[in-house]
Amino acid sequence: MPELPEVETTRRGIEPHLTGRQITSLRVRESRLRWPVPDDLASRIVTERVIAVRRRAKYLLLSFPRGWVLIHLGMSGSLRLLDASTAPAKHDHIDFVLDDGKALRYTDPRRFGAVLWMDKLEGELEIQDKLIAGLGPEPLILPGLEYPRVQPFDGAYLYARSRGKKAPVKTFIMDNHVVVGVGNIYANEALFMAGIRPTREAGAISLVRYKRLAEAIIEVLSRAIEQGGTTLRDFVGGDGKPGYFKQELQVYGRGGLNCRRCERVLKEVRLGQRTTVYCACCQR
DNA sequence: CCCTGAACCTGACCGC
DNA sequence: TGCGGTCAGGTTCAGG
Protein backbone atom coordinates (compact mmCIF):
# COMPACT_ATOMS: atom_id res chain seq x y z
CA MET A 1 0.00 0.00 0.00
CA PRO A 2 2.38 2.70 1.03
CA GLU A 3 4.71 4.81 -0.94
CA LEU A 4 5.90 8.14 0.33
CA PRO A 5 2.63 10.01 -0.30
CA GLU A 6 0.65 7.35 1.54
CA VAL A 7 3.07 7.38 4.46
CA GLU A 8 2.96 11.17 4.63
CA THR A 9 -0.84 11.10 4.41
CA THR A 10 -0.86 8.65 7.30
CA ARG A 11 1.51 10.83 9.31
CA ARG A 12 -0.70 13.87 8.86
CA GLY A 13 -3.76 11.87 9.78
CA ILE A 14 -2.45 10.54 13.08
CA GLU A 15 -0.22 13.41 14.20
CA PRO A 16 -2.90 15.63 15.78
CA HIS A 17 -4.33 12.69 17.72
CA LEU A 18 -0.99 11.51 19.07
CA THR A 19 1.01 14.60 19.88
CA GLY A 20 1.04 15.23 23.63
CA ARG A 21 -0.86 12.04 24.43
CA GLN A 22 0.39 9.54 26.98
CA ILE A 23 0.78 5.85 26.18
CA THR A 24 -1.13 3.89 28.81
CA SER A 25 -0.43 0.41 27.47
CA LEU A 26 0.89 -1.53 24.53
CA ARG A 27 -0.80 -4.60 23.12
CA VAL A 28 1.32 -6.80 20.87
CA ARG A 29 -0.75 -9.65 19.45
CA GLU A 30 1.77 -10.64 16.79
CA SER A 31 5.43 -9.72 17.08
CA ARG A 32 6.67 -11.58 14.00
CA LEU A 33 7.02 -8.70 11.58
CA ARG A 34 9.96 -8.10 9.27
CA TRP A 35 12.03 -8.02 12.42
CA PRO A 36 10.63 -9.08 15.79
CA VAL A 37 8.92 -6.34 17.74
CA PRO A 38 11.30 -5.69 20.68
CA ASP A 39 10.24 -7.40 23.89
CA ASP A 40 11.04 -4.31 25.91
CA LEU A 41 9.13 -1.85 23.73
CA ALA A 42 6.37 -1.37 26.31
CA SER A 43 8.91 -0.50 29.01
CA ARG A 44 10.24 2.30 26.81
CA ILE A 45 6.97 4.07 26.10
CA VAL A 46 4.24 3.18 28.59
CA THR A 47 3.53 6.26 30.78
CA GLU A 48 5.53 8.39 28.35
CA ARG A 49 4.08 11.12 26.15
CA VAL A 50 4.39 11.42 22.39
CA ILE A 51 6.45 14.51 21.63
CA ALA A 52 5.94 14.53 17.87
CA VAL A 53 5.12 12.36 14.87
CA ARG A 54 7.80 12.70 12.25
CA ARG A 55 8.98 10.94 9.14
CA ARG A 56 12.19 10.04 7.37
CA ALA A 57 11.78 8.37 3.98
CA LYS A 58 8.96 5.86 4.50
CA TYR A 59 9.73 5.46 8.19
CA LEU A 60 7.27 7.01 10.61
CA LEU A 61 8.94 8.15 13.82
CA LEU A 62 7.02 8.58 17.05
CA SER A 63 9.24 10.78 19.18
CA PHE A 64 9.41 10.03 22.92
CA PRO A 65 11.65 11.52 25.60
CA ARG A 66 14.15 8.67 25.45
CA GLY A 67 13.95 7.66 21.82
CA TRP A 68 11.79 6.86 18.83
CA VAL A 69 9.33 4.21 17.87
CA LEU A 70 10.15 3.56 14.25
CA ILE A 71 7.30 2.23 12.11
CA HIS A 72 7.53 0.98 8.54
CA LEU A 73 4.38 -0.12 6.74
CA GLY A 74 6.04 -2.50 4.31
CA MET A 75 3.81 -3.50 1.42
CA SER A 76 0.51 -3.95 3.18
CA GLY A 77 0.72 -2.10 6.49
CA SER A 78 -1.56 0.64 7.76
CA LEU A 79 -2.19 2.67 10.90
CA ARG A 80 -5.58 3.74 12.18
CA LEU A 81 -6.84 5.63 15.16
CA LEU A 82 -9.83 4.05 16.83
CA ASP A 83 -11.49 3.47 20.17
CA ALA A 84 -9.26 1.34 22.35
CA SER A 85 -12.19 -0.99 23.00
CA THR A 86 -12.63 -1.86 19.30
CA ALA A 87 -12.22 -5.60 18.85
CA PRO A 88 -9.13 -6.43 16.80
CA ALA A 89 -9.59 -8.09 13.43
CA LYS A 90 -7.25 -10.52 11.75
CA HIS A 91 -3.84 -8.93 11.09
CA ASP A 92 -4.38 -6.16 13.66
CA HIS A 93 -1.02 -6.81 15.28
CA ILE A 94 -0.28 -3.92 17.62
CA ASP A 95 -2.22 -1.29 19.62
CA PHE A 96 -0.64 1.78 21.15
CA VAL A 97 -3.29 2.60 23.75
CA LEU A 98 -3.64 6.29 24.56
CA ASP A 99 -4.81 8.15 27.65
CA ASP A 100 -7.92 9.50 25.93
CA GLY A 101 -9.54 6.12 25.30
CA LYS A 102 -8.25 5.84 21.76
CA ALA A 103 -5.60 3.58 20.32
CA LEU A 104 -3.24 3.68 17.36
CA ARG A 105 -3.65 0.31 15.69
CA TYR A 106 -1.04 -1.24 13.39
CA THR A 107 -2.38 -3.68 10.78
CA ASP A 108 -0.25 -5.59 8.29
CA PRO A 109 -1.42 -8.78 6.54
CA ARG A 110 1.89 -9.59 4.86
CA ARG A 111 4.04 -8.57 7.86
CA PHE A 112 6.74 -6.97 5.73
CA GLY A 113 6.54 -3.90 7.94
CA ALA A 114 8.41 -3.17 11.15
CA VAL A 115 7.93 -1.63 14.58
CA LEU A 116 11.24 -0.96 16.31
CA TRP A 117 12.78 1.17 19.02
CA MET A 118 15.73 3.53 18.62
CA ASP A 119 17.43 5.25 21.53
CA LYS A 120 18.08 8.96 21.44
CA LEU A 121 21.72 9.73 21.99
CA GLU A 122 22.38 12.27 24.73
CA GLY A 123 19.58 14.57 23.71
CA GLU A 124 20.76 14.53 20.14
CA LEU A 125 18.11 14.81 17.49
CA GLU A 126 20.29 13.02 15.01
CA ILE A 127 19.17 9.49 14.32
CA GLN A 128 21.99 6.97 14.40
CA ASP A 129 20.60 3.78 13.04
CA LYS A 130 21.69 1.61 10.19
CA LEU A 131 18.21 1.65 8.71
CA ILE A 132 18.24 5.43 8.53
CA ALA A 133 21.92 6.23 8.19
CA GLY A 134 22.51 5.39 4.53
CA LEU A 135 19.34 6.93 3.12
CA GLY A 136 19.50 9.40 0.28
CA PRO A 137 17.96 12.89 0.34
CA GLU A 138 14.26 13.60 0.71
CA PRO A 139 12.73 14.65 -2.60
CA LEU A 140 10.31 17.00 -0.83
CA ILE A 141 10.97 19.57 1.85
CA LEU A 142 8.02 19.27 4.20
CA PRO A 143 7.27 20.05 7.84
CA GLY A 144 7.48 17.05 10.15
CA LEU A 145 10.59 15.66 8.55
CA GLU A 146 13.55 14.35 10.46
CA TYR A 147 16.71 15.27 8.59
CA PRO A 148 19.87 13.44 9.57
CA ARG A 149 21.83 15.64 7.26
CA VAL A 150 21.22 18.13 4.53
CA GLN A 151 21.58 16.97 0.96
CA PRO A 152 20.03 18.80 -1.97
CA PHE A 153 17.84 16.78 -4.30
CA ASP A 154 17.90 18.03 -7.86
CA GLY A 155 18.94 17.11 -11.39
CA ALA A 156 22.59 17.86 -10.78
CA TYR A 157 22.58 15.49 -7.82
CA LEU A 158 20.96 12.67 -9.81
CA TYR A 159 23.34 13.26 -12.68
CA ALA A 160 26.40 13.10 -10.44
CA ARG A 161 25.21 10.01 -8.60
CA SER A 162 24.36 8.14 -11.79
CA ARG A 163 27.72 8.42 -13.56
CA GLY A 164 29.11 4.98 -14.27
CA LYS A 165 25.87 3.21 -13.37
CA LYS A 166 24.79 0.53 -15.77
CA ALA A 167 21.43 -0.20 -14.10
CA PRO A 168 18.19 1.03 -15.68
CA VAL A 169 17.21 4.55 -14.63
CA LYS A 170 14.02 3.25 -13.03
CA THR A 171 15.98 0.90 -10.78
CA PHE A 172 18.35 3.78 -10.02
CA ILE A 173 15.67 6.21 -8.80
CA MET A 174 13.99 3.48 -6.74
CA ASP A 175 17.20 2.93 -4.78
CA ASN A 176 16.79 4.46 -1.31
CA HIS A 177 20.48 5.20 -1.14
CA VAL A 178 20.01 7.55 -4.08
CA VAL A 179 16.72 9.23 -3.19
CA VAL A 180 14.02 8.09 -0.77
CA GLY A 181 10.34 7.67 -1.27
CA VAL A 182 10.17 6.79 -4.96
CA GLY A 183 8.34 3.46 -5.15
CA ASN A 184 7.01 1.56 -8.10
CA ILE A 185 3.92 3.66 -8.78
CA TYR A 186 5.62 7.03 -8.73
CA ALA A 187 8.79 5.85 -10.45
CA ASN A 188 6.66 4.81 -13.41
CA GLU A 189 4.70 8.05 -13.30
CA ALA A 190 7.71 10.34 -12.93
CA LEU A 191 9.54 8.71 -15.85
CA PHE A 192 6.49 9.15 -18.04
CA MET A 193 6.18 12.76 -17.00
CA ALA A 194 9.87 13.35 -17.79
CA GLY A 195 9.65 11.52 -21.13
CA ILE A 196 12.40 9.07 -20.17
CA ARG A 197 12.25 5.38 -20.98
CA PRO A 198 12.58 3.35 -17.76
CA THR A 199 15.00 0.88 -19.32
CA ARG A 200 17.55 3.54 -20.23
CA GLU A 201 20.95 3.11 -18.63
CA ALA A 202 21.17 5.49 -15.66
CA GLY A 203 24.75 6.50 -16.42
CA ALA A 204 23.94 7.45 -20.00
CA ILE A 205 21.32 10.13 -19.28
CA SER A 206 22.19 13.80 -19.68
CA LEU A 207 22.11 16.49 -17.03
CA VAL A 208 19.25 18.26 -18.78
CA ARG A 209 17.11 15.14 -18.71
CA TYR A 210 17.93 14.49 -15.06
CA LYS A 211 16.79 18.01 -14.26
CA ARG A 212 13.47 17.18 -15.84
CA LEU A 213 13.32 13.89 -13.99
CA ALA A 214 14.01 15.48 -10.60
CA GLU A 215 11.26 18.01 -11.27
CA ALA A 216 8.91 15.24 -12.31
CA ILE A 217 9.58 13.25 -9.13
CA ILE A 218 8.91 16.32 -7.00
CA GLU A 219 5.80 17.14 -8.99
CA VAL A 220 4.25 13.69 -8.92
CA LEU A 221 4.91 13.15 -5.21
CA SER A 222 3.60 16.58 -4.26
CA ARG A 223 0.50 16.09 -6.33
CA ALA A 224 -0.13 12.65 -4.83
CA ILE A 225 0.15 14.02 -1.29
CA GLU A 226 -2.34 16.76 -2.17
CA GLN A 227 -4.72 14.05 -3.31
CA GLY A 228 -4.28 12.04 -0.12
CA GLY A 229 -2.18 9.31 -1.72
CA THR A 230 -3.11 6.55 -4.13
CA THR A 231 -5.74 4.03 -3.09
CA LEU A 232 -5.24 0.84 -5.07
CA ARG A 233 -6.95 -1.73 -2.88
CA ASP A 234 -7.92 -0.43 0.51
CA PHE A 235 -5.54 2.30 1.53
CA VAL A 236 -7.12 4.95 3.72
CA GLY A 237 -5.43 7.83 5.49
CA GLY A 238 -5.59 8.33 9.25
CA ASP A 239 -8.89 10.10 8.72
CA GLY A 240 -10.41 7.09 6.95
CA LYS A 241 -10.55 8.78 3.56
CA PRO A 242 -9.17 7.01 0.49
CA GLY A 243 -6.50 8.59 -1.70
CA TYR A 244 -7.63 10.12 -4.95
CA PHE A 245 -4.40 10.09 -6.93
CA LYS A 246 -5.36 6.89 -8.72
CA GLN A 247 -7.46 8.96 -11.10
CA GLU A 248 -4.33 10.78 -12.20
CA LEU A 249 -2.17 7.76 -12.94
CA GLN A 250 -0.87 7.92 -16.50
CA VAL A 251 0.95 4.60 -16.85
CA TYR A 252 0.98 2.57 -13.63
CA GLY A 253 -1.49 -0.29 -13.90
CA ARG A 254 -2.28 0.65 -17.51
CA GLY A 255 -0.06 -1.74 -19.48
CA GLY A 256 -1.76 -2.73 -22.75
CA LEU A 257 -4.09 0.28 -22.59
CA ASN A 258 -3.72 3.38 -24.69
CA CYS A 259 -1.36 6.18 -23.74
CA ARG A 260 -3.37 9.17 -22.52
CA ARG A 261 -1.08 11.47 -24.46
CA CYS A 262 -0.46 9.80 -27.83
CA GLU A 263 -3.07 7.00 -27.80
CA ARG A 264 -0.57 4.23 -28.58
CA VAL A 265 -0.55 0.98 -26.62
CA LEU A 266 1.53 1.19 -23.43
CA LYS A 267 4.34 -1.35 -23.09
CA GLU A 268 4.75 -3.49 -19.99
CA VAL A 269 8.08 -5.02 -18.99
CA ARG A 270 9.76 -6.36 -15.87
CA LEU A 271 12.65 -4.38 -14.34
CA GLY A 272 14.25 -5.43 -11.09
CA GLN A 273 11.29 -7.73 -10.41
CA ARG A 274 8.89 -4.83 -10.69
CA THR A 275 6.22 -4.29 -13.29
CA THR A 276 7.20 -1.36 -15.46
CA VAL A 277 4.89 0.46 -17.84
CA TYR A 278 5.87 3.06 -20.38
CA CYS A 279 4.99 4.60 -23.71
CA ALA A 280 7.55 3.77 -26.39
CA CYS A 281 6.45 6.86 -28.28
CA CYS A 282 6.43 9.46 -25.49
CA GLN A 283 9.38 8.07 -23.55
CA ARG A 284 12.86 7.87 -25.04
C1' DC B 1 31.47 -1.35 -5.42
C1' DC B 2 27.80 -2.87 -8.80
C1' DC B 3 24.04 -5.58 -10.18
C1' DT B 4 20.64 -9.40 -10.08
C1' DG B 5 17.58 -12.38 -8.04
C1' DA B 6 15.77 -14.73 -3.88
C1' DA B 7 13.48 -14.12 0.25
C1' DC B 8 10.15 -12.50 3.74
C1' DC B 9 4.11 -13.37 3.93
C1' DT B 10 -0.86 -13.25 2.96
C1' DG B 11 -4.66 -12.53 -0.04
C1' DA B 12 -6.91 -11.63 -4.41
C1' DC B 13 -7.72 -13.07 -8.83
C1' DC B 14 -7.73 -15.99 -13.02
C1' DG B 15 -7.92 -20.18 -15.76
C1' DC B 16 -8.96 -24.95 -15.65
C1' DT C 1 -15.97 -25.39 -5.16
C1' DG C 2 -11.14 -26.35 -5.42
C1' DC C 3 -6.35 -26.14 -7.04
C1' DG C 4 -2.35 -24.16 -8.86
C1' DG C 5 -0.16 -20.29 -10.69
C1' DT C 6 0.61 -15.23 -10.75
C1' DC C 7 0.67 -10.85 -8.93
C1' DA C 8 0.82 -7.00 -5.31
C1' DG C 9 2.34 -0.38 -3.05
C1' DG C 10 9.08 -2.60 0.02
C1' DT C 11 13.41 -3.71 1.55
C1' DT C 12 17.42 -6.60 2.84
C1' DC C 13 20.57 -9.93 1.84
C1' DA C 14 23.51 -13.40 -0.63
C1' DG C 15 26.06 -14.41 -4.52
C1' DG C 16 28.37 -13.62 -8.91
Coordinates of C-alpha atoms (C1' of nucleotides) in Angstrom, one line a residue:
Chain A
M1 CA 0.0 0.0 0.0
P2 CA 2.4 2.7 1.0
E3 CA 4.7 4.8 -0.9
L4 CA 5.9 8.1 0.3
P5 CA 2.6 10.0 -0.3
E6 CA 0.7 7.3 1.5
V7 CA 3.1 7.4 4.5
E8 CA 3.0 11.2 4.6
T9 CA -0.8 11.1 4.4
T10 CA -0.9 8.6 7.3
R11 CA 1.5 10.8 9.3
R12 CA -0.7 13.9 8.9
G13 CA -3.8 11.9 9.8
I14 CA -2.5 10.5 13.1
E15 CA -0.2 13.4 14.2
P16 CA -2.9 15.6 15.8
H17 CA -4.3 12.7 17.7
L18 CA -1.0 11.5 19.1
T19 CA 1.0 14.6 19.9
G20 CA 1.0 15.2 23.6
R21 CA -0.9 12.0 24.4
Q22 CA 0.4 9.5 27.0
I23 CA 0.8 5.8 26.2
T24 CA -1.1 3.9 28.8
S25 CA -0.4 0.4 27.5
L26 CA 0.9 -1.5 24.5
R27 CA -0.8 -4.6 23.1
V28 CA 1.3 -6.8 20.9
R29 CA -0.7 -9.6 19.5
E30 CA 1.8 -10.6 16.8
S31 CA 5.4 -9.7 17.1
R32 CA 6.7 -11.6 14.0
L33 CA 7.0 -8.7 11.6
R34 CA 10.0 -8.1 9.3
W35 CA 12.0 -8.0 12.4
P36 CA 10.6 -9.1 15.8
V37 CA 8.9 -6.3 17.7
P38 CA 11.3 -5.7 20.7
D39 CA 10.2 -7.4 23.9
D40 CA 11.0 -4.3 25.9
L41 CA 9.1 -1.9 23.7
A42 CA 6.4 -1.4 26.3
S43 CA 8.9 -0.5 29.0
R44 CA 10.2 2.3 26.8
I45 CA 7.0 4.1 26.1
V46 CA 4.2 3.2 28.6
T47 CA 3.5 6.3 30.8
E48 CA 5.5 8.4 28.4
R49 CA 4.1 11.1 26.1
V50 CA 4.4 11.4 22.4
I51 CA 6.4 14.5 21.6
A52 CA 5.9 14.5 17.9
V53 CA 5.1 12.4 14.9
R54 CA 7.8 12.7 12.2
R55 CA 9.0 10.9 9.1
R56 CA 12.2 10.0 7.4
A57 CA 11.8 8.4 4.0
K58 CA 9.0 5.9 4.5
Y59 CA 9.7 5.5 8.2
L60 CA 7.3 7.0 10.6
L61 CA 8.9 8.2 13.8
L62 CA 7.0 8.6 17.0
S63 CA 9.2 10.8 19.2
F64 CA 9.4 10.0 22.9
P65 CA 11.6 11.5 25.6
R66 CA 14.1 8.7 25.5
G67 CA 13.9 7.7 21.8
W68 CA 11.8 6.9 18.8
V69 CA 9.3 4.2 17.9
L70 CA 10.2 3.6 14.2
I71 CA 7.3 2.2 12.1
H72 CA 7.5 1.0 8.5
L73 CA 4.4 -0.1 6.7
G74 CA 6.0 -2.5 4.3
M75 CA 3.8 -3.5 1.4
S76 CA 0.5 -4.0 3.2
G77 CA 0.7 -2.1 6.5
S78 CA -1.6 0.6 7.8
L79 CA -2.2 2.7 10.9
R80 CA -5.6 3.7 12.2
L81 CA -6.8 5.6 15.2
L82 CA -9.8 4.1 16.8
D83 CA -11.5 3.5 20.2
A84 CA -9.3 1.3 22.3
S85 CA -12.2 -1.0 23.0
T86 CA -12.6 -1.9 19.3
A87 CA -12.2 -5.6 18.9
P88 CA -9.1 -6.4 16.8
A89 CA -9.6 -8.1 13.4
K90 CA -7.2 -10.5 11.8
H91 CA -3.8 -8.9 11.1
D92 CA -4.4 -6.2 13.7
H93 CA -1.0 -6.8 15.3
I94 CA -0.3 -3.9 17.6
D95 CA -2.2 -1.3 19.6
F96 CA -0.6 1.8 21.1
V97 CA -3.3 2.6 23.7
L98 CA -3.6 6.3 24.6
D99 CA -4.8 8.1 27.6
D100 CA -7.9 9.5 25.9
G101 CA -9.5 6.1 25.3
K102 CA -8.3 5.8 21.8
A103 CA -5.6 3.6 20.3
L104 CA -3.2 3.7 17.4
R105 CA -3.6 0.3 15.7
Y106 CA -1.0 -1.2 13.4
T107 CA -2.4 -3.7 10.8
D108 CA -0.2 -5.6 8.3
P109 CA -1.4 -8.8 6.5
R110 CA 1.9 -9.6 4.9
R111 CA 4.0 -8.6 7.9
F112 CA 6.7 -7.0 5.7
G113 CA 6.5 -3.9 7.9
A114 CA 8.4 -3.2 11.1
V115 CA 7.9 -1.6 14.6
L116 CA 11.2 -1.0 16.3
W117 CA 12.8 1.2 19.0
M118 CA 15.7 3.5 18.6
D119 CA 17.4 5.2 21.5
K120 CA 18.1 9.0 21.4
L121 CA 21.7 9.7 22.0
E122 CA 22.4 12.3 24.7
G123 CA 19.6 14.6 23.7
E124 CA 20.8 14.5 20.1
L125 CA 18.1 14.8 17.5
E126 CA 20.3 13.0 15.0
I127 CA 19.2 9.5 14.3
Q128 CA 22.0 7.0 14.4
D129 CA 20.6 3.8 13.0
K130 CA 21.7 1.6 10.2
L131 CA 18.2 1.7 8.7
I132 CA 18.2 5.4 8.5
A133 CA 21.9 6.2 8.2
G134 CA 22.5 5.4 4.5
L135 CA 19.3 6.9 3.1
G136 CA 19.5 9.4 0.3
P137 CA 18.0 12.9 0.3
E138 CA 14.3 13.6 0.7
P139 CA 12.7 14.7 -2.6
L140 CA 10.3 17.0 -0.8
I141 CA 11.0 19.6 1.9
L142 CA 8.0 19.3 4.2
P143 CA 7.3 20.1 7.8
G144 CA 7.5 17.0 10.2
L145 CA 10.6 15.7 8.6
E146 CA 13.6 14.3 10.5
Y147 CA 16.7 15.3 8.6
P148 CA 19.9 13.4 9.6
R149 CA 21.8 15.6 7.3
V150 CA 21.2 18.1 4.5
Q151 CA 21.6 17.0 1.0
P152 CA 20.0 18.8 -2.0
F153 CA 17.8 16.8 -4.3
D154 CA 17.9 18.0 -7.9
G155 CA 18.9 17.1 -11.4
A156 CA 22.6 17.9 -10.8
Y157 CA 22.6 15.5 -7.8
L158 CA 21.0 12.7 -9.8
Y159 CA 23.3 13.3 -12.7
A160 CA 26.4 13.1 -10.4
R161 CA 25.2 10.0 -8.6
S162 CA 24.4 8.1 -11.8
R163 CA 27.7 8.4 -13.6
G164 CA 29.1 5.0 -14.3
K165 CA 25.9 3.2 -13.4
K166 CA 24.8 0.5 -15.8
A167 CA 21.4 -0.2 -14.1
P168 CA 18.2 1.0 -15.7
V169 CA 17.2 4.5 -14.6
K170 CA 14.0 3.3 -13.0
T171 CA 16.0 0.9 -10.8
F172 CA 18.3 3.8 -10.0
I173 CA 15.7 6.2 -8.8
M174 CA 14.0 3.5 -6.7
D175 CA 17.2 2.9 -4.8
N176 CA 16.8 4.5 -1.3
H177 CA 20.5 5.2 -1.1
V178 CA 20.0 7.5 -4.1
V179 CA 16.7 9.2 -3.2
V180 CA 14.0 8.1 -0.8
G181 CA 10.3 7.7 -1.3
V182 CA 10.2 6.8 -5.0
G183 CA 8.3 3.5 -5.1
N184 CA 7.0 1.6 -8.1
I185 CA 3.9 3.7 -8.8
Y186 CA 5.6 7.0 -8.7
A187 CA 8.8 5.8 -10.4
N188 CA 6.7 4.8 -13.4
E189 CA 4.7 8.1 -13.3
A190 CA 7.7 10.3 -12.9
L191 CA 9.5 8.7 -15.8
F192 CA 6.5 9.2 -18.0
M193 CA 6.2 12.8 -17.0
A194 CA 9.9 13.3 -17.8
G195 CA 9.7 11.5 -21.1
I196 CA 12.4 9.1 -20.2
R197 CA 12.3 5.4 -21.0
P198 CA 12.6 3.4 -17.8
T199 CA 15.0 0.9 -19.3
R200 CA 17.6 3.5 -20.2
E201 CA 20.9 3.1 -18.6
A202 CA 21.2 5.5 -15.7
G203 CA 24.8 6.5 -16.4
A204 CA 23.9 7.5 -20.0
I205 CA 21.3 10.1 -19.3
S206 CA 22.2 13.8 -19.7
L207 CA 22.1 16.5 -17.0
V208 CA 19.2 18.3 -18.8
R209 CA 17.1 15.1 -18.7
Y210 CA 17.9 14.5 -15.1
K211 CA 16.8 18.0 -14.3
R212 CA 13.5 17.2 -15.8
L213 CA 13.3 13.9 -14.0
A214 CA 14.0 15.5 -10.6
E215 CA 11.3 18.0 -11.3
A216 CA 8.9 15.2 -12.3
I217 CA 9.6 13.3 -9.1
I218 CA 8.9 16.3 -7.0
E219 CA 5.8 17.1 -9.0
V220 CA 4.3 13.7 -8.9
L221 CA 4.9 13.1 -5.2
S222 CA 3.6 16.6 -4.3
R223 CA 0.5 16.1 -6.3
A224 CA -0.1 12.7 -4.8
I225 CA 0.1 14.0 -1.3
E226 CA -2.3 16.8 -2.2
Q227 CA -4.7 14.0 -3.3
G228 CA -4.3 12.0 -0.1
G229 CA -2.2 9.3 -1.7
T230 CA -3.1 6.6 -4.1
T231 CA -5.7 4.0 -3.1
L232 CA -5.2 0.8 -5.1
R233 CA -6.9 -1.7 -2.9
D234 CA -7.9 -0.4 0.5
F235 CA -5.5 2.3 1.5
V236 CA -7.1 5.0 3.7
G237 CA -5.4 7.8 5.5
G238 CA -5.6 8.3 9.3
D239 CA -8.9 10.1 8.7
G240 CA -10.4 7.1 6.9
K241 CA -10.5 8.8 3.6
P242 CA -9.2 7.0 0.5
G243 CA -6.5 8.6 -1.7
Y244 CA -7.6 10.1 -4.9
F245 CA -4.4 10.1 -6.9
K246 CA -5.4 6.9 -8.7
Q247 CA -7.5 9.0 -11.1
E248 CA -4.3 10.8 -12.2
L249 CA -2.2 7.8 -12.9
Q250 CA -0.9 7.9 -16.5
V251 CA 1.0 4.6 -16.9
Y252 CA 1.0 2.6 -13.6
G253 CA -1.5 -0.3 -13.9
R254 CA -2.3 0.6 -17.5
G255 CA -0.1 -1.7 -19.5
G256 CA -1.8 -2.7 -22.7
L257 CA -4.1 0.3 -22.6
N258 CA -3.7 3.4 -24.7
C259 CA -1.4 6.2 -23.7
R260 CA -3.4 9.2 -22.5
R261 CA -1.1 11.5 -24.5
C262 CA -0.5 9.8 -27.8
E263 CA -3.1 7.0 -27.8
R264 CA -0.6 4.2 -28.6
V265 CA -0.6 1.0 -26.6
L266 CA 1.5 1.2 -23.4
K267 CA 4.3 -1.4 -23.1
E268 CA 4.8 -3.5 -20.0
V269 CA 8.1 -5.0 -19.0
R270 CA 9.8 -6.4 -15.9
L271 CA 12.7 -4.4 -14.3
G272 CA 14.3 -5.4 -11.1
Q273 CA 11.3 -7.7 -10.4
R274 CA 8.9 -4.8 -10.7
T275 CA 6.2 -4.3 -13.3
T276 CA 7.2 -1.4 -15.5
V277 CA 4.9 0.5 -17.8
Y278 CA 5.9 3.1 -20.4
C279 CA 5.0 4.6 -23.7
A280 CA 7.5 3.8 -26.4
C281 CA 6.4 6.9 -28.3
C282 CA 6.4 9.5 -25.5
Q283 CA 9.4 8.1 -23.5
R284 CA 12.9 7.9 -25.0
Chain B
dC1 C1' 31.5 -1.4 -5.4
dC2 C1' 27.8 -2.9 -8.8
dC3 C1' 24.0 -5.6 -10.2
dT4 C1' 20.6 -9.4 -10.1
dG5 C1' 17.6 -12.4 -8.0
dA6 C1' 15.8 -14.7 -3.9
dA7 C1' 13.5 -14.1 0.2
dC8 C1' 10.2 -12.5 3.7
dC9 C1' 4.1 -13.4 3.9
dT10 C1' -0.9 -13.3 3.0
dG11 C1' -4.7 -12.5 0.0
dA12 C1' -6.9 -11.6 -4.4
dC13 C1' -7.7 -13.1 -8.8
dC14 C1' -7.7 -16.0 -13.0
dG15 C1' -7.9 -20.2 -15.8
dC16 C1' -9.0 -25.0 -15.6
Chain C
dT1 C1' -16.0 -25.4 -5.2
dG2 C1' -11.1 -26.4 -5.4
dC3 C1' -6.4 -26.1 -7.0
dG4 C1' -2.3 -24.2 -8.9
dG5 C1' -0.2 -20.3 -10.7
dT6 C1' 0.6 -15.2 -10.7
dC7 C1' 0.7 -10.9 -8.9
dA8 C1' 0.8 -7.0 -5.3
dG9 C1' 2.3 -0.4 -3.0
dG10 C1' 9.1 -2.6 0.0
dT11 C1' 13.4 -3.7 1.6
dT12 C1' 17.4 -6.6 2.8
dC13 C1' 20.6 -9.9 1.8
dA14 C1' 23.5 -13.4 -0.6
dG15 C1' 26.1 -14.4 -4.5
dG16 C1' 28.4 -13.6 -8.9

